[in-house]
Amino acid sequence: MAEKGLLATGLRSDVCGALRASDAERRVRLAGWIHRRRDHGSLVFIDLRDRYGIVQVVVDAATAPEAHAALVDARIEWVIAVEGVVTPRRAGTENEKLPTGAIEVSADSVRILSQSKTPPFYINETDSPIDESVRLKHRYLDLRREPLRDRLLMRSAMVQAIREVHHEHGFVEVETPILIKSTPEGARDFIVPSRLQPGSVYALPQSPQQMKQLLMVAGFDRYFQIARCFRDEDLRGDRQPEFTQLDLEMSFVDESSVRGFVEQMVIEVTKRTRPDRPMQQLPFPVFTYEEALERYGSDKPDLRYGMELIDLGAALPAATGFKVFDDVRASGGRIRAIRVPGKGGVARSEIDDLTERAKRHGASGLVWIALQPDGEIKSPIAKFLSPESVAAIWSASGGKSTAPEGDLILAVAGERVLSAEVLGRLRVEIALEANMADPEILAFCWVHRFPMYQWEAESSRWDATHNPFSAPVPEHLDLLATTSGDLSKRSAGDPAGGALAQQYDVVLNGWELGGGSVRIHDRALLERSFALMGHSLDDARAKFGALLDAFEYGAPPHGGIAIGVERWAALLANQVNIREVMAFPKTQSGSDLMLEAPSEPDAKQWSDLGLAVKPQKS
Ligand code: ASP
């Protein structure tokens, strides 16, 4: 917080929340909102609130009749200014819950600065649930309440720490424009029609990707920005149409130097923002994408609990007699499982529910095996399991059960990636329901070496798994170069499809916090990569011409990352929805309920733009 004295203004000598016993006998002037008001006849008690906290003000009709009279009609949320003397509270009336609880201010002057209607919800009661649309419509009142106010203060401290750490490491903060040409990140662009050039549009940046790479060509060496990004996609808890990224790029780097800096920065910013939250493991564990998939069934593993995936196939004989397992294995699929501790006594209805969920996640079914404390098993497939198989399942999944009810094995048989992902999702859901994760712990990790491309069967082409500017790992450069033939006629069997990218995600408690890569900085290679992704040369030049051209004027090797500021802040504030760390977020359908946006433009705005809206078919 700023120095006490720096917060003084014409209306106040002090702020409400900062007064302490050591201020006793001082004459102070305060201003703020009436948080609570208690009328005891000739004595009126006011809890006066500002951003810094609450202090009790007492006005006595006997000694300050005018001040007392001024408060007769005053109600909660009125804004007042008071003047008086800081007085120690009588013994026994101190309030230990309030930092100012040892004192009160005996006011002899009260001025009403502004009145308030009765607010649509209580500002001074923070545990009563309020409909979110009411909170959003009156966001300025919600922001007055302690929880949201504190989260925004925390976010501000986090962004300040981000700026400090970057400056300490030689980064330059550069603002890139909002009205640009499309920089794709896989979502739909928001577009802004140009008035001066009718028929043409700007796109709002999905990220400053191309511009930050151009800044590297320009020689800025280390860039960062707290960048607003816009993506027109369907909203979820961790998505908003506009959001903020910590965007950075560095020159003359390889993957380990980017990750090295980013990890140091993330640790430092986290410590400065939430020194009270323990980090599970430093340095951050690093997984390849393949390893993360095999062990956690996810490219964003939550490491706060175990329940790692088990390869049951390896434990079972090639032919078990259980058709589902045998068929899947014959067709190259996998039998994977997780072991849920303490769930050996699972009820039939729970199994039905889990099976339903597994199917929703894409599995054709779910097999359960309850491991009993006495070493026996219960399972619908028990008759297919020989004593050796049972023993193998026990040992592959971690041995004897320590839980009195035994443990539960949930198995999914299916295609390699799908079987892992289904269990990965069940793992997260089960852990959430059973409160397996310590909510205080921050478990960071890296996931890297993602496939460069994924095959899009529908459009018969390769697409970038991350962003199209990522470079392959050095040992796979050849795969791109040797993929020959007509690049516009690709097939799922192309050697380039096996290339891994120098691409990395930083993950926190099961959320993808951010992702980045070392970039291709060679024009020919980038054109080749675009061609593999089905762009004609003309198309690539039309979309990314500036970057391709710039690479002909001396491009340094470079790489970077972008980290979601709201996701990071939400996780540090123990929130599951990023709206809870945004001042003025939008609803699920993209509306700002307070400003009532989006809204219809004036007819003149349309005509200035040379546009008209087609009547909607109803
Ligand atoms: N521009 C990328 C993104 O928004 C991040 C990066 O590669 O630096 O995901």
XYZ file of C-alpha atoms and ligand atoms in Angstrom:
627
model
C 0.000 0.000 0.000
C 1.137 3.567 -0.662
C 2.619 5.564 2.224
C -0.135 6.722 4.559
C 0.705 10.373 3.991
C 0.538 10.057 0.203
C -3.125 9.111 0.436
C -4.108 12.384 2.137
C -6.315 14.682 0.058
C -8.247 17.869 0.704
C -11.071 15.804 2.173
C -9.067 13.412 4.325
C -5.942 13.355 6.408
C -5.960 9.560 6.676
C -7.619 6.535 5.138
C -10.118 4.519 7.157
C -8.335 1.203 7.167
C -4.929 2.463 8.292
C -5.664 3.900 11.742
C -4.099 2.050 14.657
C -3.702 2.382 18.434
C -0.555 4.438 17.790
C -2.753 7.125 16.183
C -4.652 7.705 19.463
C -5.221 11.374 20.343
C -4.639 12.489 16.716
C -7.258 14.684 15.106
C -8.138 13.170 11.728
C -10.347 13.833 8.744
C -11.819 10.771 7.020
C -14.099 10.183 4.042
C -15.850 7.031 2.879
C -19.020 4.985 2.621
C -21.340 4.099 5.490
C -20.792 0.369 5.745
C -23.013 -0.104 8.812
C -24.912 2.197 11.067
C -26.073 1.511 14.623
C -28.302 3.966 16.382
C -28.159 3.880 20.193
C -30.269 6.984 20.877
C -27.860 9.772 21.604
C -24.916 7.713 20.301
C -24.653 6.801 16.599
C -22.013 4.313 15.506
C -20.905 4.276 11.898
C -18.573 1.742 10.288
C -16.902 3.949 7.737
C -15.375 2.134 4.771
C -12.932 2.972 2.033
C -10.715 0.800 -0.172
C -8.251 0.447 2.675
C -10.627 -0.886 5.296
C -13.190 0.003 7.919
C -13.044 2.163 11.017
C -15.671 2.776 13.667
C -16.846 6.363 14.009
C -18.935 7.399 17.005
C -20.996 10.541 17.232
C -22.424 11.682 20.578
C -25.454 13.989 20.526
C -24.383 15.396 23.879
C -21.006 16.686 22.709
C -21.578 17.029 18.933
C -25.260 17.848 18.358
C -24.809 19.139 14.789
C -22.804 16.139 13.680
C -25.399 13.868 15.300
C -28.244 15.681 13.538
C -26.463 15.335 10.187
C -26.536 11.555 10.586
C -30.211 11.211 11.465
C -31.276 10.378 7.918
C -28.013 8.882 6.719
C -28.239 5.317 5.405
C -25.814 2.610 4.339
C -23.690 3.423 1.272
C -24.060 7.173 1.687
C -20.726 8.930 1.244
C -19.722 11.124 4.169
C -16.746 13.097 5.491
C -16.047 13.211 9.224
C -13.608 14.982 11.462
C -12.690 13.950 14.991
C -10.183 12.488 17.398
C -8.811 8.941 17.364
C -9.697 7.394 20.730
C -8.738 4.028 22.198
C -11.834 1.846 22.568
C -13.004 1.092 26.082
C -11.524 -2.108 27.473
C -13.676 -5.045 26.370
C -15.117 -3.261 23.310
C -12.092 -3.761 21.040
C -12.776 -5.674 17.812
C -9.970 -8.088 17.124
C -11.313 -8.946 13.696
C -10.739 -5.405 12.439
C -7.186 -4.115 11.958
C -8.512 -0.778 13.266
C -10.396 -2.523 16.073
C -8.363 -1.050 18.943
C -9.604 2.482 18.285
C -12.578 4.500 17.142
C -12.928 8.043 15.898
C -15.035 10.382 18.062
C -16.388 12.694 15.416
C -17.489 16.242 16.054
C -18.196 17.129 12.439
C -20.068 15.142 9.781
C -20.766 16.175 6.208
C -22.917 14.247 3.718
C -21.072 14.148 0.391
C -23.497 11.964 -1.523
C -26.589 9.871 -0.913
C -27.319 6.328 -2.032
C -30.427 4.425 -2.964
C -30.845 1.104 -1.202
C -28.407 -1.134 -3.090
C -29.819 -4.225 -4.866
C -27.675 -6.424 -2.599
C -25.854 -5.938 0.677
C -22.345 -4.604 0.288
C -21.565 -5.506 3.887
C -22.610 -9.155 3.748
C -20.196 -11.185 1.768
C -21.433 -14.719 2.279
C -25.003 -14.406 1.037
C -25.247 -15.722 -2.531
C -26.310 -13.173 -5.134
C -27.495 -13.952 -8.611
C -24.539 -13.368 -10.922
C -26.541 -11.311 -13.409
C -27.395 -8.866 -10.601
C -23.730 -8.656 -9.657
C -22.782 -8.023 -13.286
C -25.469 -5.392 -13.866
C -24.305 -3.455 -10.806
C -20.651 -4.360 -11.071
C -19.552 -1.072 -9.441
C -21.401 -2.210 -6.305
C -20.046 -5.735 -6.477
C -16.577 -4.211 -6.758
C -17.206 -2.372 -3.472
C -17.562 -5.723 -1.697
C -14.519 -7.141 -0.035
C -14.022 -10.414 -1.971
C -14.022 -8.946 -5.464
C -12.164 -5.822 -4.346
C -9.436 -7.951 -2.773
C -9.110 -10.107 -5.873
C -8.667 -7.059 -8.075
C -6.107 -5.636 -5.646
C -4.288 -8.967 -5.826
C -4.411 -8.899 -9.620
C -2.984 -5.384 -9.613
C -0.142 -6.522 -7.335
C 0.475 -9.463 -9.663
C 0.681 -7.258 -12.756
C 2.985 -4.882 -10.908
C 5.247 -7.818 -10.011
C 5.174 -8.993 -13.644
C 6.343 -5.563 -14.805
C 9.059 -5.363 -12.152
C 10.489 -8.805 -12.865
C 10.577 -8.196 -16.624
C 12.330 -4.855 -16.234
C 14.824 -6.469 -13.859
C 15.638 -8.905 -16.698
C 16.089 -6.345 -19.458
C 12.664 -6.613 -21.114
C 11.128 -3.668 -22.960
C 7.391 -3.074 -22.670
C 5.929 -2.304 -26.091
C 2.277 -1.671 -26.890
C 1.172 -3.237 -30.135
C -1.929 -2.032 -31.985
C -5.453 -3.308 -31.503
C -6.636 -2.526 -35.022
C -4.608 -4.932 -37.101
C -4.847 -7.617 -39.691
C -5.750 -11.099 -38.558
C -3.239 -12.849 -36.289
C -4.766 -16.287 -36.036
C -4.645 -18.410 -32.905
C -7.281 -20.849 -33.978
C -10.371 -18.826 -33.052
C -12.652 -16.576 -35.088
C -11.561 -12.931 -35.444
C -13.549 -9.984 -34.194
C -13.575 -7.550 -37.082
C -13.985 -3.774 -37.210
C -15.218 -2.221 -40.454
C -13.147 0.664 -41.763
C -14.996 3.927 -42.495
C -12.163 5.412 -44.513
C -11.840 2.313 -46.643
C -15.386 1.050 -47.112
C -15.627 -2.679 -47.556
C -12.394 -3.321 -45.661
C -12.027 -4.440 -42.073
C -9.470 -4.520 -39.334
C -9.210 -7.605 -37.166
C -8.707 -7.342 -33.431
C -5.627 -9.314 -32.389
C -6.172 -12.849 -31.137
C -2.670 -12.278 -29.794
C 0.222 -9.958 -30.677
C 2.059 -12.968 -32.154
C 3.220 -11.556 -35.480
C 4.034 -8.162 -34.023
C 6.180 -9.550 -31.260
C 8.111 -11.605 -33.783
C 8.549 -8.481 -35.921
C 9.910 -6.711 -32.814
C 12.557 -9.430 -32.599
C 13.491 -8.820 -36.246
C 13.640 -5.139 -35.266
C 16.291 -5.999 -32.686
C 14.361 -5.340 -29.454
C 15.854 -8.536 -28.035
C 13.427 -8.915 -25.121
C 9.818 -7.728 -25.328
C 6.840 -8.056 -23.042
C 3.354 -6.656 -22.919
C 0.271 -6.955 -20.761
C -1.709 -7.464 -23.931
C -5.438 -7.455 -24.514
C -6.480 -10.270 -26.860
C -9.798 -10.909 -28.587
C -11.193 -14.256 -29.680
C -14.689 -14.784 -30.958
C -15.417 -18.228 -29.614
C -17.912 -19.923 -27.358
C -17.338 -18.930 -23.764
C -16.517 -21.216 -20.873
C -15.418 -20.705 -17.277
C -11.846 -20.040 -18.270
C -12.623 -18.074 -21.461
C -13.868 -14.558 -22.241
C -14.097 -12.832 -25.636
C -11.483 -10.351 -24.487
C -8.819 -11.265 -22.024
C -5.303 -10.329 -21.045
C -2.095 -12.140 -21.769
C 1.347 -11.605 -20.428
C 2.977 -11.811 -23.830
C 6.747 -12.057 -24.196
C 9.379 -12.836 -26.777
C 13.148 -13.248 -26.557
C 15.939 -13.330 -29.138
C 18.970 -15.597 -29.456
C 17.291 -18.289 -27.393
C 16.645 -21.978 -27.486
C 13.825 -23.719 -25.663
C 15.687 -24.104 -22.406
C 16.600 -20.425 -22.177
C 12.982 -19.334 -22.697
C 11.665 -21.871 -20.212
C 14.440 -20.979 -17.793
C 13.487 -17.308 -17.719
C 9.747 -17.945 -17.704
C 9.999 -20.367 -14.798
C 12.095 -17.948 -12.757
C 9.668 -15.131 -13.562
C 6.569 -17.192 -12.731
C 8.052 -18.267 -9.389
C 9.067 -14.715 -8.521
C 5.727 -13.138 -9.485
C 3.826 -15.863 -7.619
C 5.939 -15.350 -4.496
C 5.562 -11.586 -4.584
C 1.792 -11.876 -5.087
C 0.919 -14.793 -2.807
C 3.867 -15.415 -0.460
C 1.519 -17.565 1.630
C 0.802 -20.175 -1.073
C 3.273 -23.087 -1.154
C 4.618 -24.290 -4.497
C 4.581 -28.077 -4.714
C 7.822 -28.703 -6.565
C 10.707 -26.535 -7.721
C 12.120 -26.547 -10.309
C 8.895 -27.314 -12.153
C 8.629 -30.945 -13.266
C 8.885 -31.324 -17.046
C 6.868 -33.844 -19.050
C 6.855 -34.523 -22.736
C 3.375 -34.386 -24.211
C 3.531 -38.180 -24.673
C 4.521 -38.737 -21.073
C 1.766 -36.433 -19.770
C -0.760 -38.322 -21.864
C 0.488 -41.733 -20.701
C 0.652 -40.816 -17.020
C -2.214 -38.370 -16.574
C -4.344 -38.690 -19.706
C -4.008 -34.951 -20.197
C -1.663 -32.311 -21.562
C -2.415 -30.219 -18.481
C -1.939 -32.612 -15.591
C -3.001 -31.680 -12.084
C -0.126 -32.923 -9.938
C -1.706 -32.245 -6.557
C -2.945 -35.824 -6.335
C -1.871 -39.227 -7.603
C -4.200 -41.640 -9.403
C -1.838 -41.897 -12.339
C -2.945 -43.960 -15.310
C -2.010 -47.629 -15.237
C -1.286 -49.720 -18.314
C -3.411 -52.780 -17.537
C -2.729 -54.301 -20.915
C 0.862 -54.943 -19.937
C -0.306 -56.816 -16.816
C -2.839 -59.059 -18.545
C -2.180 -62.031 -20.817
C -2.662 -61.376 -24.549
C -5.946 -63.302 -24.547
C -8.088 -62.894 -21.462
C -11.249 -64.334 -22.932
C -13.006 -61.041 -22.230
C -13.898 -59.976 -25.764
C -13.813 -56.208 -25.240
C -10.246 -56.302 -23.933
C -9.008 -58.840 -26.435
C -10.508 -57.051 -29.446
C -9.145 -53.668 -28.440
C -5.692 -55.075 -28.040
C -5.859 -56.951 -31.311
C -6.621 -53.679 -33.073
C -3.672 -51.877 -31.476
C -5.655 -50.120 -28.746
C -4.860 -49.939 -25.070
C -6.373 -51.041 -21.769
C -5.759 -48.311 -19.278
C -6.996 -47.791 -15.753
C -6.906 -45.585 -12.692
C -7.060 -46.783 -9.106
C -9.353 -44.753 -6.891
C -8.290 -45.083 -3.257
C -10.900 -46.017 -0.641
C -13.618 -46.718 -3.194
C -13.628 -50.525 -3.017
C -17.158 -50.467 -1.622
C -18.546 -48.465 -4.524
C -22.324 -48.525 -4.993
C -23.950 -49.733 -8.178
C -25.459 -46.294 -8.788
C -22.012 -44.672 -8.630
C -20.703 -47.145 -11.177
C -23.624 -46.344 -13.461
C -22.889 -42.673 -13.138
C -19.164 -43.133 -13.827
C -19.948 -45.317 -16.842
C -22.300 -42.686 -18.166
C -19.586 -40.059 -17.824
C -16.933 -42.244 -19.445
C -19.277 -42.665 -22.411
C -19.889 -38.945 -22.577
C -16.122 -38.467 -22.739
C -16.014 -40.804 -25.727
C -15.396 -44.291 -24.286
C -17.515 -47.231 -25.390
C -17.736 -48.451 -21.793
C -16.133 -48.642 -18.392
C -14.934 -51.773 -16.610
C -14.653 -51.778 -12.822
C -12.715 -54.004 -10.504
C -13.139 -53.492 -6.755
C -9.972 -54.476 -4.901
C -11.013 -55.808 -1.509
C -8.869 -55.394 1.618
C -8.596 -59.191 1.906
C -6.858 -59.438 -1.459
C -9.977 -60.579 -3.342
C -11.595 -58.729 -6.217
C -15.170 -58.017 -7.182
C -15.891 -57.251 -10.772
C -18.298 -58.108 -13.581
C -15.276 -59.484 -15.454
C -13.946 -61.498 -12.494
C -14.617 -64.787 -14.288
C -12.212 -63.836 -17.092
C -9.376 -63.089 -14.730
C -7.055 -65.921 -13.759
C -5.405 -65.771 -10.323
C -2.213 -64.671 -12.136
C -4.080 -61.844 -13.856
C -5.587 -60.747 -10.562
C -2.150 -60.745 -8.966
C -0.788 -58.799 -11.935
C -3.551 -56.179 -11.615
C -2.791 -55.784 -7.929
C 0.894 -55.264 -8.494
C 0.560 -53.079 -11.644
C -1.767 -50.743 -9.776
C 0.361 -50.305 -6.675
C -0.060 -53.367 -4.461
C -2.054 -53.923 -1.308
C -4.886 -51.577 -0.425
C -4.481 -49.585 2.753
C -8.072 -48.329 2.779
C -10.526 -50.262 4.957
C -13.044 -50.352 2.076
C -10.398 -51.299 -0.478
C -9.766 -49.479 -3.758
C -11.533 -49.266 -7.082
C -9.977 -49.841 -10.492
C -11.689 -48.146 -13.404
C -10.554 -49.410 -16.775
C -11.140 -48.118 -20.287
C -10.205 -50.067 -23.373
C -9.869 -48.185 -26.613
C -7.729 -46.222 -29.027
C -4.402 -45.031 -27.575
C -5.163 -41.335 -27.113
C -8.884 -41.659 -26.455
C -8.484 -44.278 -23.708
C -5.987 -42.009 -21.950
C -8.065 -38.866 -22.305
C -11.257 -40.466 -20.980
C -9.455 -41.631 -17.851
C -7.668 -38.294 -17.590
C -11.028 -36.583 -17.360
C -12.453 -39.080 -14.882
C -9.300 -38.657 -12.793
C -9.893 -34.909 -12.543
C -13.610 -35.242 -11.825
C -13.139 -37.899 -9.139
C -10.357 -35.911 -7.465
C -12.552 -32.814 -7.448
C -15.521 -34.624 -5.936
C -13.377 -36.294 -3.284
C -11.483 -33.053 -2.474
C -8.199 -34.814 -3.157
C -6.300 -31.636 -4.033
C -4.956 -29.392 -1.311
C -6.498 -26.046 -2.311
C -3.534 -24.064 -1.004
C -0.842 -25.823 -3.034
C 0.330 -24.477 -6.370
C 1.536 -27.349 -8.523
C 3.257 -26.010 -11.641
C 4.738 -28.110 -14.412
C 5.898 -27.904 -18.007
C 4.562 -29.988 -20.850
C 6.631 -29.856 -24.039
C 7.492 -31.564 -27.308
C 3.954 -31.459 -28.673
C 3.340 -32.816 -32.157
C 3.923 -30.039 -34.707
C 0.780 -30.851 -36.662
C -2.444 -32.729 -36.215
C -4.255 -34.373 -39.089
C -7.631 -32.806 -39.814
C -9.475 -35.659 -41.474
C -12.421 -33.479 -42.515
C -10.397 -30.992 -44.524
C -7.680 -33.542 -45.375
C -4.850 -31.379 -44.177
C -2.386 -30.910 -41.383
C -3.045 -28.110 -38.942
C -0.757 -26.552 -36.355
C -1.380 -27.961 -32.901
C -0.323 -24.673 -31.340
C 0.550 -21.745 -33.515
C 1.702 -21.999 -37.082
C 5.000 -20.232 -36.383
C 6.475 -22.911 -34.092
C 9.759 -24.558 -35.071
C 10.268 -28.308 -35.103
C 12.686 -29.821 -32.588
C 16.138 -29.690 -34.233
C 16.255 -33.455 -34.831
C 12.971 -33.338 -36.775
C 13.902 -30.523 -39.155
C 14.602 -33.191 -41.754
C 11.065 -34.540 -41.539
C 9.752 -31.232 -42.816
C 12.399 -30.898 -45.458
C 12.022 -34.437 -46.791
C 8.247 -34.482 -47.038
C 8.048 -34.278 -50.769
C 5.528 -34.182 -53.547
C 2.603 -31.835 -53.996
C 2.276 -30.116 -50.667
C -1.359 -29.320 -51.254
C -2.132 -33.051 -51.477
C -1.144 -34.238 -48.063
C -2.005 -37.478 -46.387
C -2.137 -38.690 -42.803
C 0.977 -40.727 -43.521
C 3.271 -37.768 -44.300
C 6.595 -38.023 -42.490
C 6.202 -34.396 -41.360
C 3.181 -35.523 -39.346
C 5.584 -37.198 -36.949
C 7.538 -34.018 -36.274
C 7.581 -32.662 -32.748
C 7.606 -28.933 -32.100
C 9.759 -26.854 -29.788
C 6.566 -25.981 -28.066
C 5.822 -25.814 -24.371
C 2.929 -25.158 -22.043
C 3.186 -24.060 -18.452
C 0.501 -25.764 -16.390
C -0.822 -24.906 -12.945
C -3.172 -27.133 -10.914
C -4.583 -28.733 -14.044
C -5.056 -25.514 -16.012
C -3.040 -24.513 -19.052
C -1.601 -21.246 -17.814
C 0.196 -20.417 -21.021
C 1.971 -21.732 -24.037
C 4.710 -20.749 -26.389
C 7.402 -21.970 -28.700
C 10.703 -21.384 -30.359
C 9.782 -20.014 -33.778
C 10.786 -20.754 -37.303
C 12.902 -17.756 -38.372
C 13.674 -18.882 -41.889
C 11.335 -17.760 -44.658
C 11.647 -20.882 -46.782
C 10.996 -23.203 -43.876
C 8.012 -21.164 -42.702
C 6.557 -21.210 -46.238
C 7.047 -24.949 -46.333
C 5.306 -25.364 -43.010
C 2.389 -23.226 -44.209
C 2.187 -25.316 -47.357
C 1.978 -28.475 -45.277
C -0.950 -26.898 -43.487
C -2.720 -26.453 -46.779
C -1.977 -22.756 -47.426
C -1.133 -21.880 -50.994
C 1.888 -19.633 -51.327
C -0.370 -16.718 -52.311
C -2.603 -17.326 -49.333
C 0.345 -17.485 -46.922
C 1.785 -14.301 -48.391
C -1.559 -12.516 -48.161
C -1.960 -13.487 -44.512
C 1.560 -13.417 -43.166
C 3.401 -11.368 -45.829
C 4.939 -8.875 -43.413
C 6.505 -11.602 -41.307
C 7.722 -13.587 -44.314
C 9.250 -10.453 -45.844
C 10.836 -9.411 -42.563
C 12.593 -12.765 -42.342
C 14.573 -11.743 -45.423
C 16.222 -8.886 -43.549
C 18.120 -10.734 -40.855
C 15.878 -12.500 -38.345
C 17.466 -13.613 -35.073
C 16.506 -17.016 -33.662
C 13.696 -16.242 -31.242
C 10.967 -17.715 -29.089
C 8.488 -16.739 -26.428
C 5.313 -17.508 -24.602
C 1.994 -16.004 -23.583
C 0.462 -16.558 -20.162
C -3.190 -15.950 -19.359
C -3.259 -13.193 -16.757
C -6.822 -13.956 -15.663
C -6.159 -17.684 -15.360
C -3.072 -17.042 -13.288
C -4.884 -14.530 -11.078
C -7.910 -16.827 -10.709
C -5.728 -19.730 -9.601
C -3.824 -17.536 -7.158
C -7.170 -16.348 -5.777
C -8.598 -19.898 -5.612
C -11.334 -19.151 -8.115
C -12.683 -21.461 -10.793
C -14.095 -18.740 -13.021
C -11.947 -16.013 -14.556
C -14.848 -13.553 -14.270
C -14.007 -13.448 -10.573
C -10.736 -11.667 -11.285
C -12.038 -9.304 -13.967
C -13.431 -5.857 -13.208
C -16.070 -5.827 -15.936
C -16.456 -9.270 -17.487
C -18.993 -10.429 -20.024
C -21.639 -13.092 -19.645
C -21.605 -16.516 -21.231
C -23.364 -15.038 -24.261
C -20.817 -12.236 -24.606
C -22.945 -9.428 -23.145
C -21.897 -6.642 -20.851
C -25.001 -6.426 -18.671
C -23.991 -3.125 -17.140
C -23.237 -1.178 -20.313
C -25.730 -3.235 -22.308
C -23.264 -4.141 -24.998
C -23.353 -5.264 -27.719
C -26.051 -2.900 -28.940
C -27.446 -1.706 -32.229
C -25.492 1.126 -33.808
C -27.197 4.325 -34.971
C -28.417 4.271 -38.527
C -25.780 6.906 -39.296
C -22.992 4.697 -38.025
C -24.058 2.014 -40.491
C -24.280 4.447 -43.359
C -20.889 6.026 -42.540
C -19.450 2.554 -42.837
C -21.363 1.850 -46.025
C -22.995 -1.131 -44.331
C -26.504 -2.406 -43.772
C -27.778 -5.400 -41.847
C -29.774 -8.022 -43.648
C -33.089 -8.633 -41.910
C -32.773 -11.746 -39.735
C -34.897 -14.673 -40.837
C -37.095 -15.650 -37.940
N 0.614 -16.307 -29.305
C 0.562 -17.553 -28.581
C -0.807 -17.701 -27.923
O -1.547 -16.743 -27.805
C 1.595 -17.632 -27.507
C 2.980 -17.749 -28.035
O 3.272 -18.682 -28.789
O 3.816 -16.933 -27.614
O -1.151 -18.775 -27.485
